[in-house]
Coordinates of C-alpha atoms in Angstrom, one line a residue:
X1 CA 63.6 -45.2 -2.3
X2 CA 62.1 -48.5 -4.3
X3 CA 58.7 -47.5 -5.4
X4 CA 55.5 -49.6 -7.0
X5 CA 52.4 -47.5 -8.5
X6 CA 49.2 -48.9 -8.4
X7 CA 47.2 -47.7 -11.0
X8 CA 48.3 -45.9 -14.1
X9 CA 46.3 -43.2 -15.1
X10 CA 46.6 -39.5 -15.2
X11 CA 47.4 -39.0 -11.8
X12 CA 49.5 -42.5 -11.2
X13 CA 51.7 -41.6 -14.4
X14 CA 52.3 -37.7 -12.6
X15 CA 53.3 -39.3 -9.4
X16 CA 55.2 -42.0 -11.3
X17 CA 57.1 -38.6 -12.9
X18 CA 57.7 -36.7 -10.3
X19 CA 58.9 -39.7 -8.2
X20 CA 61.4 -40.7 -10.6
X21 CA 62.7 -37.1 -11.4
X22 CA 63.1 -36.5 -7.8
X23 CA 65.8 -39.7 -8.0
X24 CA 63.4 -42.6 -6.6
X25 CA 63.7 -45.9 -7.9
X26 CA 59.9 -47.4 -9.7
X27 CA 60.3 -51.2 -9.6
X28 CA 57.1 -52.5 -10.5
X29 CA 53.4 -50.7 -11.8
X30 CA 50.1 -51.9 -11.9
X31 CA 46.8 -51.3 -13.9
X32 CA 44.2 -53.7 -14.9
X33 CA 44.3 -52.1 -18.2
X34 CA 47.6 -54.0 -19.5
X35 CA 48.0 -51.3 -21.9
X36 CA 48.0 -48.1 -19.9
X37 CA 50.3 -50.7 -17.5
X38 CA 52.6 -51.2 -20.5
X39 CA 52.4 -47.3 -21.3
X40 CA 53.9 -46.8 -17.7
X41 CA 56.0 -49.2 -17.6
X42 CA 57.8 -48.6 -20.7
X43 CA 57.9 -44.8 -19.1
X44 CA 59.7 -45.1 -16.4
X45 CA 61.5 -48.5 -17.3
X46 CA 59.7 -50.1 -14.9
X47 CA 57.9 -54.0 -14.9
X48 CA 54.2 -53.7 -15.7
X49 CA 51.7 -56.0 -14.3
X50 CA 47.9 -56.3 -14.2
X51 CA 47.4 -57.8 -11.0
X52 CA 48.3 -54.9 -8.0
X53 CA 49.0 -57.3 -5.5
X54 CA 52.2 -58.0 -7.2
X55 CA 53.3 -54.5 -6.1
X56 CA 51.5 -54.5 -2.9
X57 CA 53.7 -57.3 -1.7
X58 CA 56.8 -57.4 -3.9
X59 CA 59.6 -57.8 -1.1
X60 CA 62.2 -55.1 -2.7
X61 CA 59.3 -52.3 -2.8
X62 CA 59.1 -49.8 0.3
X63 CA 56.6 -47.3 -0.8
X64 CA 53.4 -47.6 -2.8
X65 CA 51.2 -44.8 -4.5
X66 CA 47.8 -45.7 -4.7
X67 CA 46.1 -44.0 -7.7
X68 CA 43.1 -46.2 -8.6
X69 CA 39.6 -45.5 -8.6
X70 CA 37.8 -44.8 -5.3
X71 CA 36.4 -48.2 -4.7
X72 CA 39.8 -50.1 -5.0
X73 CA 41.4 -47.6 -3.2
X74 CA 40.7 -49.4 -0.1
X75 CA 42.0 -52.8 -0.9
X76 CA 45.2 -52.1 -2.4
X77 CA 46.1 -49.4 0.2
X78 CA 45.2 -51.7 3.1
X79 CA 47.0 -55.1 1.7
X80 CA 50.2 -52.8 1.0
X81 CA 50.0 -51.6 4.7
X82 CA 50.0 -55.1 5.9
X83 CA 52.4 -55.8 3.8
X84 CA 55.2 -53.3 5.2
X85 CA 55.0 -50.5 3.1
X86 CA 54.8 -47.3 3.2
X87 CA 51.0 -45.5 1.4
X88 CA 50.5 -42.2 -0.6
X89 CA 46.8 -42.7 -1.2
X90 CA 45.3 -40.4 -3.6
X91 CA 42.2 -38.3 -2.4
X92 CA 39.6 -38.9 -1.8
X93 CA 40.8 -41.9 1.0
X94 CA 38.1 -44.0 0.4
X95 CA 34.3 -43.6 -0.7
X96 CA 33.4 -42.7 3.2
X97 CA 34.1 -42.3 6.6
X98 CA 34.4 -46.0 7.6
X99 CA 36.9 -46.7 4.6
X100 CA 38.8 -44.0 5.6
X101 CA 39.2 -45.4 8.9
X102 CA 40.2 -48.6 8.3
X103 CA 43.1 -47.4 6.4
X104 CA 44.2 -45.1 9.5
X105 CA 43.8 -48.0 11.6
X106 CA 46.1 -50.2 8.9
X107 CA 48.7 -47.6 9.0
X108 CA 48.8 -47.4 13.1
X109 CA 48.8 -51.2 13.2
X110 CA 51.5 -51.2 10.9
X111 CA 53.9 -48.8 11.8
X112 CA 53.9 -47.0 8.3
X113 CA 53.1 -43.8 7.0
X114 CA 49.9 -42.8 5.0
X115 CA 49.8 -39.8 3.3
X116 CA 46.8 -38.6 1.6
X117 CA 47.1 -36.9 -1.9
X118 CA 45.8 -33.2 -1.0
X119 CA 48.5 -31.7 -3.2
X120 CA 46.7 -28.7 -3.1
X121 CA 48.5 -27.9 0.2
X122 CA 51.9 -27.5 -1.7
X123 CA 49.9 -24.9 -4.1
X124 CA 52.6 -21.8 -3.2
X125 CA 49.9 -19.6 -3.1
X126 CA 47.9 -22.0 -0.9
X127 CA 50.9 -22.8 1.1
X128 CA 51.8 -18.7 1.8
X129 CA 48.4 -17.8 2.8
X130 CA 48.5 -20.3 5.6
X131 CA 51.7 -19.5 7.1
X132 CA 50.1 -15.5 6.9
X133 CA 47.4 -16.8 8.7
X134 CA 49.2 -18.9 11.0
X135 CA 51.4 -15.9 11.8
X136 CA 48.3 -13.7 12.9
X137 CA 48.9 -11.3 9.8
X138 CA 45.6 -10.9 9.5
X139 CA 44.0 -11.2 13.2
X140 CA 42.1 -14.0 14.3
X141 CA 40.0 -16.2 12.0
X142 CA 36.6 -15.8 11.3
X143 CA 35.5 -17.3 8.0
X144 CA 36.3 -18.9 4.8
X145 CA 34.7 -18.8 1.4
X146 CA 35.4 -20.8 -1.2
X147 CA 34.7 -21.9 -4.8
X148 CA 36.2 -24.6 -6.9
X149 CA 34.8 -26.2 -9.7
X150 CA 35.3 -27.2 -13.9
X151 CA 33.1 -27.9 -16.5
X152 CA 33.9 -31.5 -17.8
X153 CA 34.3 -32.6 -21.0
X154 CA 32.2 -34.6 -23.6
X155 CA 31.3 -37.7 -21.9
X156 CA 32.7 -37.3 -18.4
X157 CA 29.0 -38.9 -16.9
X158 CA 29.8 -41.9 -18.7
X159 CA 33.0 -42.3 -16.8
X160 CA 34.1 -43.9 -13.6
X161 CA 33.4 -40.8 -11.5
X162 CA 29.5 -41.1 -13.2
X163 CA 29.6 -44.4 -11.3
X164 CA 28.1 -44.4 -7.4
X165 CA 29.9 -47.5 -6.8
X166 CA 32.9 -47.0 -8.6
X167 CA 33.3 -43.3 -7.1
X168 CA 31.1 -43.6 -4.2
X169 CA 30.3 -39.7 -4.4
X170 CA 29.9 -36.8 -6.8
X171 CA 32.0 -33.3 -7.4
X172 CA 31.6 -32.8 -3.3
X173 CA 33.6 -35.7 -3.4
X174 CA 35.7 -35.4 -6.1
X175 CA 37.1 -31.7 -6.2
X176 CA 35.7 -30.3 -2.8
X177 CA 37.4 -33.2 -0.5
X178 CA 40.2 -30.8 -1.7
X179 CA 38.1 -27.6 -0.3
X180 CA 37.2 -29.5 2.7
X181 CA 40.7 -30.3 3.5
X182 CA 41.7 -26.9 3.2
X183 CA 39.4 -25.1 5.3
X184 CA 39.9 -27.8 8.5
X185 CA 43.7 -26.9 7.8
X186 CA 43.2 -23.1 8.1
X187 CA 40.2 -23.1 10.9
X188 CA 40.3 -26.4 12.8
X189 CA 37.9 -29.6 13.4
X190 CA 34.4 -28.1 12.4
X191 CA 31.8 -29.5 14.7
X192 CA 28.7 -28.9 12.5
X193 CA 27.7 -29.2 8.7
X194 CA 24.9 -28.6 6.3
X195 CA 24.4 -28.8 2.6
X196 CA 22.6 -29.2 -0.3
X197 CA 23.1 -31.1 -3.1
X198 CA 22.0 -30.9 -7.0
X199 CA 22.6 -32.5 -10.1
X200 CA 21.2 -30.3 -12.9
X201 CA 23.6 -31.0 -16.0
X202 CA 25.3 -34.0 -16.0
X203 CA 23.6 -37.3 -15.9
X204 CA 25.6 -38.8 -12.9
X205 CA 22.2 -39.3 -10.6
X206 CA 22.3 -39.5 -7.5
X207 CA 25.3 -38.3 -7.5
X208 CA 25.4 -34.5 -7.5
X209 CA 27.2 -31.9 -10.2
X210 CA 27.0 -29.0 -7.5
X211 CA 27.6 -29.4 -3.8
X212 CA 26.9 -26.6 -1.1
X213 CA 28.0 -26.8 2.2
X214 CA 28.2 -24.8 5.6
X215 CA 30.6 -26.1 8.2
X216 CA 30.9 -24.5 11.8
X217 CA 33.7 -24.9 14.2
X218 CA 32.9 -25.1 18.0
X219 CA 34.7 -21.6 18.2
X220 CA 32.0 -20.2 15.8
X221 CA 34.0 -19.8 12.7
X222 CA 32.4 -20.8 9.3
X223 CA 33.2 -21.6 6.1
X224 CA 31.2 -21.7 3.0
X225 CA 32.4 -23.8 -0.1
X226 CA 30.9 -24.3 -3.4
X227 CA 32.3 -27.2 -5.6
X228 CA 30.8 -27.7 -9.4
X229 CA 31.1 -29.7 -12.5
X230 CA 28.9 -27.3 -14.1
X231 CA 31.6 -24.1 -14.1
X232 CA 32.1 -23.5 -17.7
X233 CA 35.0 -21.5 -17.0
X234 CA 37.4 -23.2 -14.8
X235 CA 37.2 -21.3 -11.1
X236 CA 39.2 -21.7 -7.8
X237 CA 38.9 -18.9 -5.3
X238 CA 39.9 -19.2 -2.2
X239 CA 38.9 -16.2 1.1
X240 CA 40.1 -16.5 4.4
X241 CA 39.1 -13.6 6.8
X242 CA 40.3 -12.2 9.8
X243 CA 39.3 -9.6 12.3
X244 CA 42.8 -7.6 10.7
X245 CA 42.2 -8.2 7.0
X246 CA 41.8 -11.6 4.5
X247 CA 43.7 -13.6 2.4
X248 CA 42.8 -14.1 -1.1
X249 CA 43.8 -17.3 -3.2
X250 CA 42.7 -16.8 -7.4
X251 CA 44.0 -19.8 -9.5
X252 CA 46.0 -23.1 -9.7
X253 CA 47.8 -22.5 -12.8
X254 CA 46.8 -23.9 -16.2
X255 CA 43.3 -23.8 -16.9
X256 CA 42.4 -22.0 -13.8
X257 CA 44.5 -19.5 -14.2
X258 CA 48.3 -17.8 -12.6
X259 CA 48.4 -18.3 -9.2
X260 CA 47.5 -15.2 -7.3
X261 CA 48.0 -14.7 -3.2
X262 CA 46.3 -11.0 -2.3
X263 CA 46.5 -9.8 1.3
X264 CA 44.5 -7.1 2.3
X265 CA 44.6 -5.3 5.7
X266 CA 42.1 -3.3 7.4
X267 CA 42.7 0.4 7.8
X268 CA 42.3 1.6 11.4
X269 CA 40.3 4.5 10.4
X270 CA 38.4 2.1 7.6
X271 CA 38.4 3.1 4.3
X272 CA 39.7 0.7 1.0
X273 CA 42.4 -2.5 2.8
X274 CA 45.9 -1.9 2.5
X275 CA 47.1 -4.4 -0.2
X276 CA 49.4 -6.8 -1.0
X277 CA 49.7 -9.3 -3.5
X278 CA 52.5 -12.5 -4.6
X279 CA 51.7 -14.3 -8.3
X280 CA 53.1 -17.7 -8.8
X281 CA 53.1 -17.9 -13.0
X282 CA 55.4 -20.7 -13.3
X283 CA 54.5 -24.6 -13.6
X284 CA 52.4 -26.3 -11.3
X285 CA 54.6 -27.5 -8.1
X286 CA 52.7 -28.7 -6.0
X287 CA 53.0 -32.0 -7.2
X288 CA 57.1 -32.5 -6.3
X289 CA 56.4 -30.3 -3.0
X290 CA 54.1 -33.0 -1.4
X291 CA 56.0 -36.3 -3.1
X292 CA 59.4 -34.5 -1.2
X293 CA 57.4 -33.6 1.9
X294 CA 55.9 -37.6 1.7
X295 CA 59.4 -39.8 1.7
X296 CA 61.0 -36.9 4.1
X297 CA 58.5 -38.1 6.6
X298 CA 59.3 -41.5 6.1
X299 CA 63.1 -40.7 6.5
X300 CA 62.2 -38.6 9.4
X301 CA 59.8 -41.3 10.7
X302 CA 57.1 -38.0 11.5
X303 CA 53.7 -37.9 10.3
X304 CA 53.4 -36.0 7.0
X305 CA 51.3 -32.6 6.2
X306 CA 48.2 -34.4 4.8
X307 CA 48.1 -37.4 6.6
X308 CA 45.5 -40.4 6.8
X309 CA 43.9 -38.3 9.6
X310 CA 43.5 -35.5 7.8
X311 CA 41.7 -37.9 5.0
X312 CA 39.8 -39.3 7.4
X313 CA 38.4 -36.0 8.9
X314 CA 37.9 -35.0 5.3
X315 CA 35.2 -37.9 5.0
X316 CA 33.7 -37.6 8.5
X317 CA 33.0 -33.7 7.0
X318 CA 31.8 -34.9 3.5
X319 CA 29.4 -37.4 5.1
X320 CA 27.6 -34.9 7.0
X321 CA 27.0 -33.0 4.4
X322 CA 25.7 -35.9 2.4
X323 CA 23.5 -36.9 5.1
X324 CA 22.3 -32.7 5.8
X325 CA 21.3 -33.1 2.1
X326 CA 19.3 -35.8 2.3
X327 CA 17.2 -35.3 6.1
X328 CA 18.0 -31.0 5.5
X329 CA 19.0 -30.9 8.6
X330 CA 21.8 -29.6 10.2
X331 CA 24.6 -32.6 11.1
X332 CA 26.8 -32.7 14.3
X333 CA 30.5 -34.0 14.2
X334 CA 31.4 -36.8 16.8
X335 CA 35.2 -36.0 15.7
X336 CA 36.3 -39.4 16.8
X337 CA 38.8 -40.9 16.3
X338 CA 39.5 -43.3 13.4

């Protein structure tokens, strides 16, 4: 597959990797920073330009990854949709709701496919626990708690994501679009939200450092999620419970430690769960799982896990909880369609 790369940061240079290890071909990249563009290029042996709209609309290019800051993620993923190709967008799609949408409606118009980056699917541990739960291993669902969050690093306010315009939201946005996503995957469309938002450390105001948020589905089921920029020890927990037993996700490898899956099953007669538990202590995969599940859904012309719907229903979520912050009030979800 002929592949352009918008955007060549961290993240665009890891999806440029992984895209070229997995035998793809990376015709053309794109950064407004000709030197980072240059760094890339010279990478993957690829032609390096400033101006993205020379891989949005390069004839010989079928797929484009989008890995820009928030604000220009929806230009350049909308002009390569109307342009015939192919979108993996990096998370979060868009700064809201409304962006979101116009980029599902791009990629229905067009015919294409637009995957959002929620890697954090194809997280083995992450991935297990779902089919468990999907399988009824641990009775019907009732509730999910969840904690993600990092401490930063000198200097991190004074960087794009410190910028409202630029990144159009704070850590709720940042790392918990990944939370939000995870818990609509393992309980459904959640009809109602509330949260609270503070910014106690880092000078990003108003955006926030810490995000809280309740969501409900219309079944009843909740799930409460904390996302933070002010863990000084990097944290992701994951808890799904059942009426049978829960599902525990510790880790994501690296700084947040092995990747641990623990099952535990409720004793009939009570007493401590019975327990079961899988570790993951290799390198982080998650990365080549979702670029191979990404171009087989555009050879298989099917929609791919993570899709622009999913993104979108990520920011319908994330602006309720912005707007429960600010009125503290609860917020009801239309769920409509993009």
């Amino acid at each position: 597959m002929d592949i352009g790369i918008v955007g060549c940061g961290l993240i665009g240079n890891r999806r440029a990797k992984v895209a070229q290890e997995a035998g793809d071909n990376i015709i053309a990249v794109a950064d407004i920073d000709p030197a980072r563009a240059r760094s890339t290029g010279e990478m993957v042996q690829a032609a390096w330009v400033e101006d993205w709209q020379v891989v949005t609309r390069h004839p010989e290019i079928e797929t484009v990854v989008v890995a820009t800051v928030n604000k220009t993620l929806l230009p350049v993923t909308i002009d390569a949709l109307n342009n015939g190709k192919h979108v993996l967008c990096e998370k979060p799609l868009g700064r809201n709701a409304q962006e979101a949408g116009e980029m599902v409606q791009a990629a229905s118009a067009a015919q294409r496919v637009l995957k959002v980056g929620f890697n954090h699917r194809h997280h083995p541990a992450i991935y297990q626990a779902h089919e468990l739960a999907q399988a009824g291993k641990i009775g019907p669902l009732m509730s999910i708690r969840a904690v993600y969050g990092h401490g930063g690093r000198p200097g991190y306010d004074q960087e794009w994501r410190g910028n409202p315009d630029l990144a159009g939201g704070g850590e709720l946005l940042d790392q918990g679009v990944h939370v939000v996503d995870l818990c609509r995957w393992f309980l459904g469309d959640f009809s109602q939200v509330s949260g609270m938002l503070g910014t106690w450390f880092w000078k990003v105001a108003p955006l926030e450092d810490n995000g809280f948020a309740l969501l409900r589905t219309a079944k009843g089921q909740i799930a409460s999620l904390h996302t933070s920029w002010t863990q000084w020890k990097n944290l992701f927990r994951f808890e799904v419970f059942g009426l049978n037993g829960f599902l525990t996700v510790d880790g994501l490898g690296g700084s947040y430690g092995t990747e641990l899956l623990t099952m535990g099953l409720r004793r009939p007669e009570s007493g401590p769960p019975l327990l079961e538990s899988w570790e993951y202590p290799g390198p982080d995969i998650s990365w080549v799982a979702e670029w191979r599940e990404f171009t087989g859904a555009i050879r298989e012309n099917r929609p791919p896990l993570g899709e622009g719907y999913d993104g979108y229903q990520a920011a319908l979520i994330i602006d309720g909880i912005y707007e429960s912050s600010k009125t503290g009030r609860t917020v009801e979800l239309s769920g409509k369609p993009a």
